[in-house]
One Martini backbone bead per residue (centre of mass of N, CA, C, O) as a GRO file, in nm:
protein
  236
    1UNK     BB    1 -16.601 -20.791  15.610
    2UNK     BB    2 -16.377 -20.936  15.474
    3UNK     BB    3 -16.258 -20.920  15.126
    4UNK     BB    4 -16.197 -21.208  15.084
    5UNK     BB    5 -16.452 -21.315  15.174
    6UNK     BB    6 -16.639 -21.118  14.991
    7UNK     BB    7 -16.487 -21.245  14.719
    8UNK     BB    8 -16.585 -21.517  14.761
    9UNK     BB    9 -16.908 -21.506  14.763
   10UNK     BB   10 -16.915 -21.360  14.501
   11UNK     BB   11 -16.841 -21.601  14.361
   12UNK     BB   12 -17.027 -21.848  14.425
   13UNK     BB   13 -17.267 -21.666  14.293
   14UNK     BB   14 -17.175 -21.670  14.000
   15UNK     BB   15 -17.133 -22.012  14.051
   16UNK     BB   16 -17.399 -22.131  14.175
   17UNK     BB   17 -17.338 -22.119  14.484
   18UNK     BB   18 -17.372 -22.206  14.773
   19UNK     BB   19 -17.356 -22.017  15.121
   20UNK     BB   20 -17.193 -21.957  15.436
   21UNK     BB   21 -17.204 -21.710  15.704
   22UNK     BB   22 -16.993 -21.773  15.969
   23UNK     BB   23 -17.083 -21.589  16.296
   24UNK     BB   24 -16.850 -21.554  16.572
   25UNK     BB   25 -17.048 -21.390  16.827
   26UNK     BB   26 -16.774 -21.352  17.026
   27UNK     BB   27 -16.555 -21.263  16.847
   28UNK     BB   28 -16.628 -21.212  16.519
   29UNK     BB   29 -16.583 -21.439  16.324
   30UNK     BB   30 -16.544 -21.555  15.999
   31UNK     BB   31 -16.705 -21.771  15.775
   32UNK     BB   32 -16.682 -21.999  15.519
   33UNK     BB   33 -16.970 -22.210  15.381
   34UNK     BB   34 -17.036 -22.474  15.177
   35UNK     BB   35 -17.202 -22.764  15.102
   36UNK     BB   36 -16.902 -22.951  15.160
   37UNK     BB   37 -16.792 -22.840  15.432
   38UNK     BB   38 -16.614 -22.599  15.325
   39UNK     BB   39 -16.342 -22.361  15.437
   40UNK     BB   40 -16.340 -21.948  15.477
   41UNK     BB   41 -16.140 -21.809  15.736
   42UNK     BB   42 -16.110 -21.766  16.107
   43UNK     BB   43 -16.266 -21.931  16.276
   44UNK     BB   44 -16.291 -22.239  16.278
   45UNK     BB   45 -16.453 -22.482  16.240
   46UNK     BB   46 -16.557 -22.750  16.376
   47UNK     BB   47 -16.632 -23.061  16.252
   48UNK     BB   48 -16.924 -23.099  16.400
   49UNK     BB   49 -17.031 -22.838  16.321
   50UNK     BB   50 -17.046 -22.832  16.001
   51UNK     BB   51 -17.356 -23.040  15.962
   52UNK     BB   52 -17.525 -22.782  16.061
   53UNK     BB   53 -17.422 -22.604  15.785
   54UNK     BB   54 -17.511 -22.768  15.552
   55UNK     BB   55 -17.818 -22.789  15.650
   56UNK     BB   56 -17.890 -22.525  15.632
   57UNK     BB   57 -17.809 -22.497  15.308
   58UNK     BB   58 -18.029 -22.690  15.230
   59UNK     BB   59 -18.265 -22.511  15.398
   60UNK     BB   60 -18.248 -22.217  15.408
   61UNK     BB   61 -18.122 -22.120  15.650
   62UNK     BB   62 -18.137 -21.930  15.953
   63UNK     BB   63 -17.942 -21.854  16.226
   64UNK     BB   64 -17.888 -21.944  16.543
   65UNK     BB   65 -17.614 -22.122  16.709
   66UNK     BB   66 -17.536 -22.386  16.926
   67UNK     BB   67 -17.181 -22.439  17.059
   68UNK     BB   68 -17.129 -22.547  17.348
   69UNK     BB   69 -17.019 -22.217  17.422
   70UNK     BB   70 -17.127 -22.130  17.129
   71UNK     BB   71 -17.201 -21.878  16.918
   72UNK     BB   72 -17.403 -21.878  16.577
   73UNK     BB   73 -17.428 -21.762  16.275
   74UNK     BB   74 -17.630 -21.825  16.002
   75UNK     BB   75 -17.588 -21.700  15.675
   76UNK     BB   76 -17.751 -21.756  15.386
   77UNK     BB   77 -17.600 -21.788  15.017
   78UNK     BB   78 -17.832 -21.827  14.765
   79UNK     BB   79 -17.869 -21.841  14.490
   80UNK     BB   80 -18.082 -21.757  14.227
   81UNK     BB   81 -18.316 -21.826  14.109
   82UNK     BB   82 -18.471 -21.977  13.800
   83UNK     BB   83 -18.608 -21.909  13.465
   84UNK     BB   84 -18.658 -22.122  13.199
   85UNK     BB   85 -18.826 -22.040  12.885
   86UNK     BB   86 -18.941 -22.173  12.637
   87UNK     BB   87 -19.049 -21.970  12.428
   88UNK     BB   88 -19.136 -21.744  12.258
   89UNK     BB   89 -19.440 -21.628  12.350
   90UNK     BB   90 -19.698 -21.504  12.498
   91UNK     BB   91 -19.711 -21.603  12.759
   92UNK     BB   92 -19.407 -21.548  12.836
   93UNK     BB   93 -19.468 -21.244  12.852
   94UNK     BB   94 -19.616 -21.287  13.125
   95UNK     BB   95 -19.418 -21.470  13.300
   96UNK     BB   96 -19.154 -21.263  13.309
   97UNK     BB   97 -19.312 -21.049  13.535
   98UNK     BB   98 -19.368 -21.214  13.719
   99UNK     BB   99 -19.075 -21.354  13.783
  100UNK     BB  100 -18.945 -21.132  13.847
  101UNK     BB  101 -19.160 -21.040  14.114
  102UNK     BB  102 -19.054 -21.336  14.244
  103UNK     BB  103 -18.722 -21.325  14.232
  104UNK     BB  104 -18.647 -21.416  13.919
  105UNK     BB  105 -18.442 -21.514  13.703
  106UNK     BB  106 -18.462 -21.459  13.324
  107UNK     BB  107 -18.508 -21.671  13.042
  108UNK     BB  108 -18.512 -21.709  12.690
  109UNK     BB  109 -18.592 -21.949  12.470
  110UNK     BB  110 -18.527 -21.940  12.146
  111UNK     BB  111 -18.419 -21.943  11.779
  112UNK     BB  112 -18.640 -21.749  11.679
  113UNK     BB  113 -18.597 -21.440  11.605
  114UNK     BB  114 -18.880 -21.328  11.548
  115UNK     BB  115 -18.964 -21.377  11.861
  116UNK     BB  116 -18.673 -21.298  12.003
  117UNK     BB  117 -18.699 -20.992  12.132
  118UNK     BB  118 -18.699 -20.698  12.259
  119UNK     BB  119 -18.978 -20.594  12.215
  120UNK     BB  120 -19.093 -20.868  12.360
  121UNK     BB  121 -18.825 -20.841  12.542
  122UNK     BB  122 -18.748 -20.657  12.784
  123UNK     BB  123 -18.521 -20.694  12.934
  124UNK     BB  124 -18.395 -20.976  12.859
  125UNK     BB  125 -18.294 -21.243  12.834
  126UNK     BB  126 -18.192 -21.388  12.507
  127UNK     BB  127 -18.170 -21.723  12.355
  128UNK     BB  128 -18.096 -21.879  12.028
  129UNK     BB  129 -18.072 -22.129  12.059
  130UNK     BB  130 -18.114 -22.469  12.119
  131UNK     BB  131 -18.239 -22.590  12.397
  132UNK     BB  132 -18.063 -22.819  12.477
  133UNK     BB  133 -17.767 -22.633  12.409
  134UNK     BB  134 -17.817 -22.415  12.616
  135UNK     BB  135 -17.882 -22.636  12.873
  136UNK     BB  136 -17.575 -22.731  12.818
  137UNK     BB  137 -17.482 -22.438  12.929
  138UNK     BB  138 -17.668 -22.356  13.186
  139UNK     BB  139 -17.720 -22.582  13.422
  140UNK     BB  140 -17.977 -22.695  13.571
  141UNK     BB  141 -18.019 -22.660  13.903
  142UNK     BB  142 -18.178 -22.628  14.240
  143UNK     BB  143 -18.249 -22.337  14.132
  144UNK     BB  144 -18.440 -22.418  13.869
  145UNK     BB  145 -18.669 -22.373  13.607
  146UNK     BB  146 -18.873 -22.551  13.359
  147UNK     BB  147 -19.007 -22.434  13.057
  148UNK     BB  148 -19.234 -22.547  12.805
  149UNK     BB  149 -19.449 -22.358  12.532
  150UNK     BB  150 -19.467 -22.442  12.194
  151UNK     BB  151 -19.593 -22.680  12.068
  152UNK     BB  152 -19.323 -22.845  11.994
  153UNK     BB  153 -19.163 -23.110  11.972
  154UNK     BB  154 -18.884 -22.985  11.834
  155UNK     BB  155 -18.863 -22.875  12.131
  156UNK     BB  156 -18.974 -22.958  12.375
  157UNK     BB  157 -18.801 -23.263  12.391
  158UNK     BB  158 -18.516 -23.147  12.426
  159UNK     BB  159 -18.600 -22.991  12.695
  160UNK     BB  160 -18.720 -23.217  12.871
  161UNK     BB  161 -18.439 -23.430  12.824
  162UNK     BB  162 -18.232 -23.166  12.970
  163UNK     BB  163 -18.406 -23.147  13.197
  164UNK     BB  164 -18.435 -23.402  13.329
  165UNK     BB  165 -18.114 -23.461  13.378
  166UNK     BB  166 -18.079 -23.269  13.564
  167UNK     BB  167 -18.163 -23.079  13.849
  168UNK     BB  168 -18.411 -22.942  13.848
  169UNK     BB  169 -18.716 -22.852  14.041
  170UNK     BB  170 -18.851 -22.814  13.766
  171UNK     BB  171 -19.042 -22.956  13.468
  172UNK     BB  172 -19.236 -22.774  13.256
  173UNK     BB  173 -19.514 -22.801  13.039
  174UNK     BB  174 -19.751 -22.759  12.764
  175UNK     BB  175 -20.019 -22.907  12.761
  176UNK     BB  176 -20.297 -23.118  12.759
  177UNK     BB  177 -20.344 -23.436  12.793
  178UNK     BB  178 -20.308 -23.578  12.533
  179UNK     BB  179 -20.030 -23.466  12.452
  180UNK     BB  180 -19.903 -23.557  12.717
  181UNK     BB  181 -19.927 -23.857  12.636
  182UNK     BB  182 -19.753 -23.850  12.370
  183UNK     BB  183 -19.497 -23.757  12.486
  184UNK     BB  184 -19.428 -23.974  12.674
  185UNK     BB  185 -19.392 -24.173  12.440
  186UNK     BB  186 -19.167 -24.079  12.320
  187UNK     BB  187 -18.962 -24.054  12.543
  188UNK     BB  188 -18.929 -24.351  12.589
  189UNK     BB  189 -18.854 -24.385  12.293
  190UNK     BB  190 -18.598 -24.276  12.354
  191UNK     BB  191 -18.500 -24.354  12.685
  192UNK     BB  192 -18.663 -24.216  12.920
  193UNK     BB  193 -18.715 -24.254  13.218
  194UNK     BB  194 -18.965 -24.304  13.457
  195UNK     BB  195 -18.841 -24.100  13.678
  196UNK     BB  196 -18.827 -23.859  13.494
  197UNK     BB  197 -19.123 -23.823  13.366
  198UNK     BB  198 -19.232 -23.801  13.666
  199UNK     BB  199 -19.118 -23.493  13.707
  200UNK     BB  200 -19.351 -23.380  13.509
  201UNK     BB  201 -19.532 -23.075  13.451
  202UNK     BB  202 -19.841 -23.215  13.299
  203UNK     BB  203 -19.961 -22.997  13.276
  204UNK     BB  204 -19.908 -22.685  13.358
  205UNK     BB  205 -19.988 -22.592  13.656
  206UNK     BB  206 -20.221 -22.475  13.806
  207UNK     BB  207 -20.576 -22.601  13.916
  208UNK     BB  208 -20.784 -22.280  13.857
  209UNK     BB  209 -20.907 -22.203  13.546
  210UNK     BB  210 -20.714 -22.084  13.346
  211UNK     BB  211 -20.702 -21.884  13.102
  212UNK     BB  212 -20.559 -21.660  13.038
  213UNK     BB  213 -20.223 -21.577  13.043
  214UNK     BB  214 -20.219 -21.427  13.308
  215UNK     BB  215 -20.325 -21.664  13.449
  216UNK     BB  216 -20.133 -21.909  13.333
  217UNK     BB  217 -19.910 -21.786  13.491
  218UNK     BB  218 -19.969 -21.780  13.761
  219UNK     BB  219 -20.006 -22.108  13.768
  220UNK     BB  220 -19.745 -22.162  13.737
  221UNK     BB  221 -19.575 -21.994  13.917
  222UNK     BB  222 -19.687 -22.129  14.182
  223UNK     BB  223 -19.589 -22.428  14.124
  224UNK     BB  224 -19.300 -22.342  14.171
  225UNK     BB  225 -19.314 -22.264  14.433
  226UNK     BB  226 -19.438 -22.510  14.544
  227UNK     BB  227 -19.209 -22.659  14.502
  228UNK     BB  228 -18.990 -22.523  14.620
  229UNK     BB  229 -19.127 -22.429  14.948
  230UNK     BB  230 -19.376 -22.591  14.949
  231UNK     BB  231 -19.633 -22.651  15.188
  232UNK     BB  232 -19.813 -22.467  15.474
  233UNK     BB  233 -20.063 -22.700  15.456
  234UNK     BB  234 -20.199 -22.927  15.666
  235UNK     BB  235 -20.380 -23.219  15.732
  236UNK     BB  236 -20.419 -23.270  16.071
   0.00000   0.00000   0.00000
């Protein structure tokens, strides 16, 4: 890889922007392409041959692709998963190395510094803001996950408002069938649209009967993978 292309590729990632290296087998020329179907790089590829290179970045596809005569690599390099979860809780402190051991960035939002400490999150992004203004500034895209523990409405209600106007590919919230009814209402009352409510996880996790925190980390884990990847199995 020329150190251009290389220079490229890793800001791209470092700006949390998918692309793909696409390497022409015959020449071995390569090129990067964006969501947009913007190239940089030597092979010159076919406007024809674009629209099939944005969809591999969509699908986070890899493989051979022919090309009229030619043979073509698609290497997709998507930014890294991402895990945002407001409230230093307890339950957090479980959720952060599953979460990590399943390939997410993790980052910690808490105001509360009593709470939000090195000490109960060792090496962890961990991040004092109030949870909106964060997220306002974190901008939650694709490849995202926002989960909200702290059973406090004024935290909660601001990060579920900023999380579901963003991109986010998930956000839930903890909190009882009751709690969730209570919560939907007010945010009504805010005038968050209702497309946007349906998009919340809450309960927050699949109902596995997870009782411990390390087993409710575990159920939440498990739903965002869900949302992620889809199902593997489908009936019929």
């Amino acid at each position: 890889m020329k150190a251009r292309i290389f220079d490229a590729l890793r800001a791209a990632l470092a700006e949390r922007r998918a692309v793909a290296l696409v390497t022409d087998l015959g020449s071995g020329l390569q090129t990067l392409v964006d969501a947009e179907g913007r190239q940089q790089g030597d092979a010159g590829l076919e406007d024809e041959f674009l629209p099939q290179v944005v969809e591999a970045i969509r699908q986070d596809r890899r493989g051979i692709v022919e090309f009229y005569d030619g043979r073509f690599f698609i290497n997709v390099h998507p930014p890294a998963n991402r895990l945002l979860i407001v409230g230093a809780v307890h339950l957090a402190q479980a959720l952060v190395p599953a979460a990590r051991l399943a390939g997410f960035d993790v980052s910690v939002i808490d105001p509360r510094t009593a709470f939000a400490t090195p000490e109960r999150f060792p090496e962890t992004d961990l991040i004092t803001e109030w949870p909106d203004e964060a997220l306002e500034r974190l901008r939650p895209d694709a490849r995202t996950a926002v989960v909200a523990l702290t059973h406090d409405p004024k935290f909660d209600d601001p990060t579920l408002t900023a999380a579901l106007s963003s991109d986010a590919f998930y956000v839930g919230v903890l909190g009882g069938r009751k709690n969730q009814a209570a919560r939907l209402e007010r945010l009504r009352a805010q005038g968050v649209p209702a497309e946007q409510l349906a998009r919340i996880h809450g309960p927050v996790g699949l109902d596995i009967g997870a009782v411990s925190p390390a087993e409710i980390a575990v159920a939440i884990l498990a739903d965002i993978i869900l949302a992620l990847r889809g199902p593997k199995w489908k009936a019929g």
